[in-house]
Short mmCIF file of C-alpha atoms in Angstrom, two decimals:
data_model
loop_
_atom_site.label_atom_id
_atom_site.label_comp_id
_atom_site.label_asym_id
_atom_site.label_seq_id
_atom_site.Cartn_x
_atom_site.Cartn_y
_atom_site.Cartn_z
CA UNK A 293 -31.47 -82.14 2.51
CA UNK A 294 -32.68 -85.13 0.33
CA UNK A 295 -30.24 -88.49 0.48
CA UNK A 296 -29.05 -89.73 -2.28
CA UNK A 297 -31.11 -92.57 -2.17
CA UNK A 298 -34.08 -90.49 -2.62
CA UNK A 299 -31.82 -88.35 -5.57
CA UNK A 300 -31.21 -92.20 -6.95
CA UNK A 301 -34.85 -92.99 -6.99
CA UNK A 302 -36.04 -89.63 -8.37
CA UNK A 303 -33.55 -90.05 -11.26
CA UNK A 304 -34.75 -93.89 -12.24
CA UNK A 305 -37.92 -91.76 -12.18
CA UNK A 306 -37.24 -89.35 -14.37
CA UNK A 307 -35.51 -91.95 -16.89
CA UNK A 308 -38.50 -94.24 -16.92
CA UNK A 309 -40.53 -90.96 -18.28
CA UNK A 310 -38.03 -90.19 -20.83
CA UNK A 311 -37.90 -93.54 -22.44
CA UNK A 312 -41.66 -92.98 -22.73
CA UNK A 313 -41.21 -89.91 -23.90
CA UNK A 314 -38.54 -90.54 -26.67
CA UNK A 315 -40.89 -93.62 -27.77
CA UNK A 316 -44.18 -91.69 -28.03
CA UNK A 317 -41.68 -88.97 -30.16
CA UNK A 318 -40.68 -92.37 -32.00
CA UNK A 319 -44.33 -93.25 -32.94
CA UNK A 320 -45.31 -89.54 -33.69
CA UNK A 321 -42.37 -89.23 -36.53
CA UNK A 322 -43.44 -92.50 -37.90
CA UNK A 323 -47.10 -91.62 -38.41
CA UNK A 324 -46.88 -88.15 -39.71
CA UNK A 325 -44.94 -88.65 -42.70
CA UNK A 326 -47.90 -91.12 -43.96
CA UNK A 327 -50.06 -88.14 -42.26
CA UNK A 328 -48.58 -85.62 -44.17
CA UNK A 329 -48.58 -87.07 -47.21
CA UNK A 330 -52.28 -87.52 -47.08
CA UNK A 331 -52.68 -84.17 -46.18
CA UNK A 332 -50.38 -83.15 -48.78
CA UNK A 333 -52.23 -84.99 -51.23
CA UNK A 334 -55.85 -84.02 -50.52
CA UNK A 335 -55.37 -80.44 -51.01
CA UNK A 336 -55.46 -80.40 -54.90
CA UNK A 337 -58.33 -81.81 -55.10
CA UNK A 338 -60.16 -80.45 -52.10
CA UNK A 339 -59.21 -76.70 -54.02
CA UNK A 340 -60.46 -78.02 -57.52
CA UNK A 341 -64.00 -79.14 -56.53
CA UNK A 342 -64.17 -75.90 -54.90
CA UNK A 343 -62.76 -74.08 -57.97
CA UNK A 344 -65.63 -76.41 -59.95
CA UNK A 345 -68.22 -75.12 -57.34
CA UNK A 346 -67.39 -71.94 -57.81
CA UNK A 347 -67.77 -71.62 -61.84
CA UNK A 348 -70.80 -73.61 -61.36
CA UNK A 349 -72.77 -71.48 -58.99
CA UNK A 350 -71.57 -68.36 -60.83
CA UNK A 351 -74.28 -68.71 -63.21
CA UNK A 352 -76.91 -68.44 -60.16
CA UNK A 353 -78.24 -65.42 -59.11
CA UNK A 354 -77.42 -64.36 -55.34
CA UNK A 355 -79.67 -66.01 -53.29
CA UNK A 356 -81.19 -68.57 -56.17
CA UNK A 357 -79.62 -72.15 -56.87
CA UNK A 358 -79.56 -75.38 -54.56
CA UNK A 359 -80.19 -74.69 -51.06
CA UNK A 360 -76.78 -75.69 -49.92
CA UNK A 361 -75.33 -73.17 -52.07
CA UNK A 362 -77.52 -70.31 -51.38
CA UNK A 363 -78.21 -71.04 -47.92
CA UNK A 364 -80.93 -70.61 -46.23
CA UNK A 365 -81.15 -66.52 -46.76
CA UNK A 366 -80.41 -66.35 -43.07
CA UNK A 367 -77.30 -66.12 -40.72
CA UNK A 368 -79.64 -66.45 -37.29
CA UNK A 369 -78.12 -70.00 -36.46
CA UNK A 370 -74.42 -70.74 -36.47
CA UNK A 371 -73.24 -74.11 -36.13
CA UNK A 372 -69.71 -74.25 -35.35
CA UNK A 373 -67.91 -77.92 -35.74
CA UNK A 374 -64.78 -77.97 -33.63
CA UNK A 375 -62.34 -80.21 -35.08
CA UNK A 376 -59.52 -81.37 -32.38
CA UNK A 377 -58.30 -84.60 -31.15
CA UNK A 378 -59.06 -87.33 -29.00
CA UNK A 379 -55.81 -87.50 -26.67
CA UNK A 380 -53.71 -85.19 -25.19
CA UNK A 381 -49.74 -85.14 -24.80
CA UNK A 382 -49.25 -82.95 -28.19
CA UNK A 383 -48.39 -79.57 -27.38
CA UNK A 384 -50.59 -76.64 -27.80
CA UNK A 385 -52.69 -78.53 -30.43
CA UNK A 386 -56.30 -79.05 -28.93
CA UNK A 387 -55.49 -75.34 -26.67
CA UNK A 388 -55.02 -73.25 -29.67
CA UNK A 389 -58.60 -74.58 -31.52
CA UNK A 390 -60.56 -74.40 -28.58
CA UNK A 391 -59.19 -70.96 -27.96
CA UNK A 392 -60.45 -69.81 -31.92
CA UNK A 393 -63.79 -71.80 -31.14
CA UNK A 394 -64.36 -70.12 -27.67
CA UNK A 395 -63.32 -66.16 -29.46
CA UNK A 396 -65.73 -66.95 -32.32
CA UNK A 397 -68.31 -67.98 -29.90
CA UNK A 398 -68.19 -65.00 -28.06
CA UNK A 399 -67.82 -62.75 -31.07
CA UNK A 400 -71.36 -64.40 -32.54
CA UNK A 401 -72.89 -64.55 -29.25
CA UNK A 402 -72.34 -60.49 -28.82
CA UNK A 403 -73.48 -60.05 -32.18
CA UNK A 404 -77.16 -61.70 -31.19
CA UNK A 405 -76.25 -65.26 -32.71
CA UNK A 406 -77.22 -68.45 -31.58
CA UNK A 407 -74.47 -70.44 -31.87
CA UNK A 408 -74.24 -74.26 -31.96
CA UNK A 409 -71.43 -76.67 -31.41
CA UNK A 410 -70.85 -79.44 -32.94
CA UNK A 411 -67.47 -81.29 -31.37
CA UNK A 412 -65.31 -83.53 -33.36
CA UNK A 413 -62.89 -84.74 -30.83
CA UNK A 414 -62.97 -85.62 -27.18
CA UNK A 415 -60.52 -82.75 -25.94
CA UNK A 416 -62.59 -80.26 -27.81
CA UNK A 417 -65.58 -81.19 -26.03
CA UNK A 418 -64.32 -81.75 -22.58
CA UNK A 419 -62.71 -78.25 -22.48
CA UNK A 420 -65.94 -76.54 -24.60
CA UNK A 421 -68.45 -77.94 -21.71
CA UNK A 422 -67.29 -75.97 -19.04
CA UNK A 423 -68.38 -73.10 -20.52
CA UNK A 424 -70.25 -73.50 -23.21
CA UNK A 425 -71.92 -77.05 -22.35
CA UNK A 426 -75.49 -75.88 -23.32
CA UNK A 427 -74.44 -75.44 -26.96
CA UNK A 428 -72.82 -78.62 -27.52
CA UNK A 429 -75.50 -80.15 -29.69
CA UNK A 430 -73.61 -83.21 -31.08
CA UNK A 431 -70.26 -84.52 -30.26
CA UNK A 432 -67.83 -87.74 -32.11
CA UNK A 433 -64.99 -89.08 -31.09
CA UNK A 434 -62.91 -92.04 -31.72
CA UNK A 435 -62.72 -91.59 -35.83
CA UNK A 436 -59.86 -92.61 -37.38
CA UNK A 437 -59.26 -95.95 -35.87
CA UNK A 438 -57.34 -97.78 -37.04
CA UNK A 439 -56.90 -95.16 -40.38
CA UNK A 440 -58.59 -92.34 -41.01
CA UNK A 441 -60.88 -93.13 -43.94
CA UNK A 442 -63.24 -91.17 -46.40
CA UNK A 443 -65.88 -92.94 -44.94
CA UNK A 444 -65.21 -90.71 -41.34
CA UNK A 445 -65.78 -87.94 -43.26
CA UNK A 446 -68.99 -89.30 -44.54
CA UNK A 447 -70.23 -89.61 -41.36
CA UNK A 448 -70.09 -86.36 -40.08
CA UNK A 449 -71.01 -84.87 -43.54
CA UNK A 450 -74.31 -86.60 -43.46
CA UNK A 451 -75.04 -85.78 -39.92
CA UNK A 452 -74.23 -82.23 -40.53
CA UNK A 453 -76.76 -82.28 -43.81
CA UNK A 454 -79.46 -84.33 -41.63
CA UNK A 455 -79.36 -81.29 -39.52
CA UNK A 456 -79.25 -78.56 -42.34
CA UNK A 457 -82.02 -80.26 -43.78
CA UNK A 458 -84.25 -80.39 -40.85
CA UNK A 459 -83.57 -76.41 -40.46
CA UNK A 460 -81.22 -76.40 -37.16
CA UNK A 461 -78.98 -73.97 -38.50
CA UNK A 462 -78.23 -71.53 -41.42
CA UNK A 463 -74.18 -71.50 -41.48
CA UNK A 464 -71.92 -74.24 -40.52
CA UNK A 465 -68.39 -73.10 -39.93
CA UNK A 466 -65.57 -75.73 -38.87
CA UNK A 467 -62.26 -74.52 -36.80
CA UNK A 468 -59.35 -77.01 -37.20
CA UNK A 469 -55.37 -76.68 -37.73
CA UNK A 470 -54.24 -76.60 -41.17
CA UNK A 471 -50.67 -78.65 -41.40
CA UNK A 472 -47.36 -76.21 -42.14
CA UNK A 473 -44.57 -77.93 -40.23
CA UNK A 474 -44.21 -79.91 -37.55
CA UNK A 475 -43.58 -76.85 -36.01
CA UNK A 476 -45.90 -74.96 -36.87
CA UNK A 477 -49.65 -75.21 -37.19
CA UNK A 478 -52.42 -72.38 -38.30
CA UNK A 479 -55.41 -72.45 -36.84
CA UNK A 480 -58.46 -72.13 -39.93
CA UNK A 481 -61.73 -71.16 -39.86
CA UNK A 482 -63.52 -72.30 -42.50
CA UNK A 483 -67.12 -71.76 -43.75
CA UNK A 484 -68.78 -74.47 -45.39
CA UNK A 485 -72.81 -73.85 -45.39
CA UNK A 486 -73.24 -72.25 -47.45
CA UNK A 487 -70.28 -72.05 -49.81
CA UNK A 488 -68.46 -68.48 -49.37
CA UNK A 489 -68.73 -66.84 -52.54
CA UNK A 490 -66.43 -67.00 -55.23
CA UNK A 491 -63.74 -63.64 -55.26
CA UNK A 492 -63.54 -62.46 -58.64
CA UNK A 493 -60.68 -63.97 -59.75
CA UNK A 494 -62.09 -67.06 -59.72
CA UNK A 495 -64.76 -66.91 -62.72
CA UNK A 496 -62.46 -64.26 -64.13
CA UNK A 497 -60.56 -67.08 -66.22
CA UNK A 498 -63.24 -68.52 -68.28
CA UNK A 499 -64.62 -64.42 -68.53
CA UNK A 500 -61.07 -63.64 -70.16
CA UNK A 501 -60.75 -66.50 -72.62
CA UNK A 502 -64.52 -66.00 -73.60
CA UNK A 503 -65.15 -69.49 -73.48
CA UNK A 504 -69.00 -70.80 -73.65
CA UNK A 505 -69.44 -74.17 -71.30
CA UNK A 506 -72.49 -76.02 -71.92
CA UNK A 507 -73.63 -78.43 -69.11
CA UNK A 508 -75.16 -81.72 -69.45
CA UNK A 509 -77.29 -82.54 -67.01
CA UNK A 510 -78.07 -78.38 -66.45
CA UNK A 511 -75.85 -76.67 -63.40
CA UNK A 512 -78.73 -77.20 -61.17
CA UNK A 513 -78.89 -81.22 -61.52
CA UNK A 514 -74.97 -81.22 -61.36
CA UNK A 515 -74.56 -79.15 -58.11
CA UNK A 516 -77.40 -81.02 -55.97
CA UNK A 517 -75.32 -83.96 -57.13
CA UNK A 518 -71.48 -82.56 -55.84
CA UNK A 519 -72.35 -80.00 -53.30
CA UNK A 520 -73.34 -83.22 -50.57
CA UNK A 521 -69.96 -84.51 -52.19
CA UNK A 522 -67.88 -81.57 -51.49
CA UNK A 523 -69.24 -81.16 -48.28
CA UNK A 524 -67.67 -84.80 -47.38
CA UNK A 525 -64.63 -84.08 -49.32
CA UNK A 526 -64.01 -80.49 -47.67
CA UNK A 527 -64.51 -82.27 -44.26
CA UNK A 528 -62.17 -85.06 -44.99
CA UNK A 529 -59.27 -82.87 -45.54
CA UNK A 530 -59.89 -81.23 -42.66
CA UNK A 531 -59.37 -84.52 -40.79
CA UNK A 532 -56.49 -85.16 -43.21
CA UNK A 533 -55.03 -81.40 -41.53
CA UNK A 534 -55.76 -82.30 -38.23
CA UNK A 535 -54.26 -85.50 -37.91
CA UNK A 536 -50.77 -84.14 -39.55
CA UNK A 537 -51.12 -81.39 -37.31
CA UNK A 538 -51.75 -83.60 -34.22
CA UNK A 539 -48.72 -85.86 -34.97
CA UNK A 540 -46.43 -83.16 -35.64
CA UNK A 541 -47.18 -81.20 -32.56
CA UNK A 542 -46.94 -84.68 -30.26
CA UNK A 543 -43.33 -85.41 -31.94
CA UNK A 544 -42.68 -81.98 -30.74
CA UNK A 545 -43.76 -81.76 -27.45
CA UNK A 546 -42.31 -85.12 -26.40
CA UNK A 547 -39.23 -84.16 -28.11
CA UNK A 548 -38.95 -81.18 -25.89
CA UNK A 549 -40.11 -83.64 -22.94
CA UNK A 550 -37.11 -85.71 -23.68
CA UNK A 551 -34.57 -82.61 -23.60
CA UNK A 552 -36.11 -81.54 -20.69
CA UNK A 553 -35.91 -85.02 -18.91
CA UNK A 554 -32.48 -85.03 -19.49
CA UNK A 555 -31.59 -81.73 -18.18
CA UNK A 556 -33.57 -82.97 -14.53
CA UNK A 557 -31.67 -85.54 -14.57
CA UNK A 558 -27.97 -83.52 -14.95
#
């Protein structure tokens, strides 16, 4: 049986983890209100431009328009960007992605895809590489210091269009966890080359009211103009998501640390 020196120094142990444990749960609380307020915030306006997308490239014809709106007329290449975090120590957060990423990999790889990955995030990458290293075709990590900025977005918008341009792919789809609590996150897939196409109750507004819109420059001049845009703007929020998500799951999980500290310690 143990002595109770070694119970003594097993407890100071255990205490010295807690107090880490209730500070990172400190830290967490602090930066996800400010986290989901952004989040909060950006969701408006990410849903209008797509709303103003969406009545735009209604008056195209499937498959005519700006090539980032019709695509390229094939769904060969898939480029999927994984969107998790850089550190650990925040629950399930990075697992439950990575888990969507590697079940849509395997669904598009059985369907006679090829399928490319573009990783946002250390943790994504490190646990994508082990099995799907090969397809790991670009990887950044470290955005968001010190704040999260438009200008992150912007970056991986314009490396994503670099590689649309040059013809390495024909849908980009990006996996990330959309904010709900700071219990609870849902894990999105959402396409973003080309734009999905709008359901029908989206034009069916201006249909209804019968009004006529003319545009100035034509539809064709003002979409090459916000479709880049949107692209940033669509991948900001999902940064915006993530990092509310991330925060909410570490106060969480080192909440739950913390309880169960104390109960090793009774």
């Amino acid at each position: 049986m143990p002595s109770l020196k070694t119970f003594r120094l097993r407890i100071r142990s255990v205490q010295s983890t807690q107090k880490i444990t209730k500070a990172m749960k400190m830290v967490a609380a602090a930066k996800l209100r400010r986290a989901q307020e952004q989040a909060t915030a950006a969701r408006p306006y990410a849903e209008a431009m797509d709303k103003i997308l969406a009545s735009l490239g209604a008056s195209f014809k499937a498959g005519t328009g700006p090539r980032l709106l019709a695509g390229t007329g094939s769904d060969k290449v898939h480029l999927l960007i994984v969107a998790t975090g850089d550190r650990g120590l925040c629950g399930g957060f990075n697992s439950t992605i990575v888990r969507e990423a590697r079940r849509s990999i395997r669904t598009l790889v059985s369907e006679g895809k090829t399928v490319k990955i573009f990783c946002v995030g250390r943790k994504g990458r490190d646990q994508l590489r082990r099995d799907f290293g090969s397809m790991i075709v670009e990887t950044m990590t470290d955005l968001g210091r010190p704040r999260l900025s438009f200008g992150d977005a912007q970056q991986i918008a314009t490396r994503v269009m670099e590689m649309f341009d040059a013809g390495e792919f024909d849908v980009a789809t990006v996996i990330f966890n959309r904010f709900k609590s700071a219990m609870t996150q849902i894990v999105t897939t959402q396409q973003l080359i080309p734009p999905p196409a709008p359901e029908a109750s989206t034009a069916a507004p201006a249909a209804a009211g019968g009004a006529i819109y003319e545009f100035e420059p034509d539809e064709g001049e003002i979409l090459a103009d916000l479709l880049p845009r949107n692209l940033a703007v669509q991948i900001f929020r999902v940064l915006l998501e993530n990092s509310a998500s991330f925060y909410g799951s570490q106060m969480t999980a080192m909440d739950n640390a913390s309880r169960n500290a104390g109960d090793v310690i009774k």
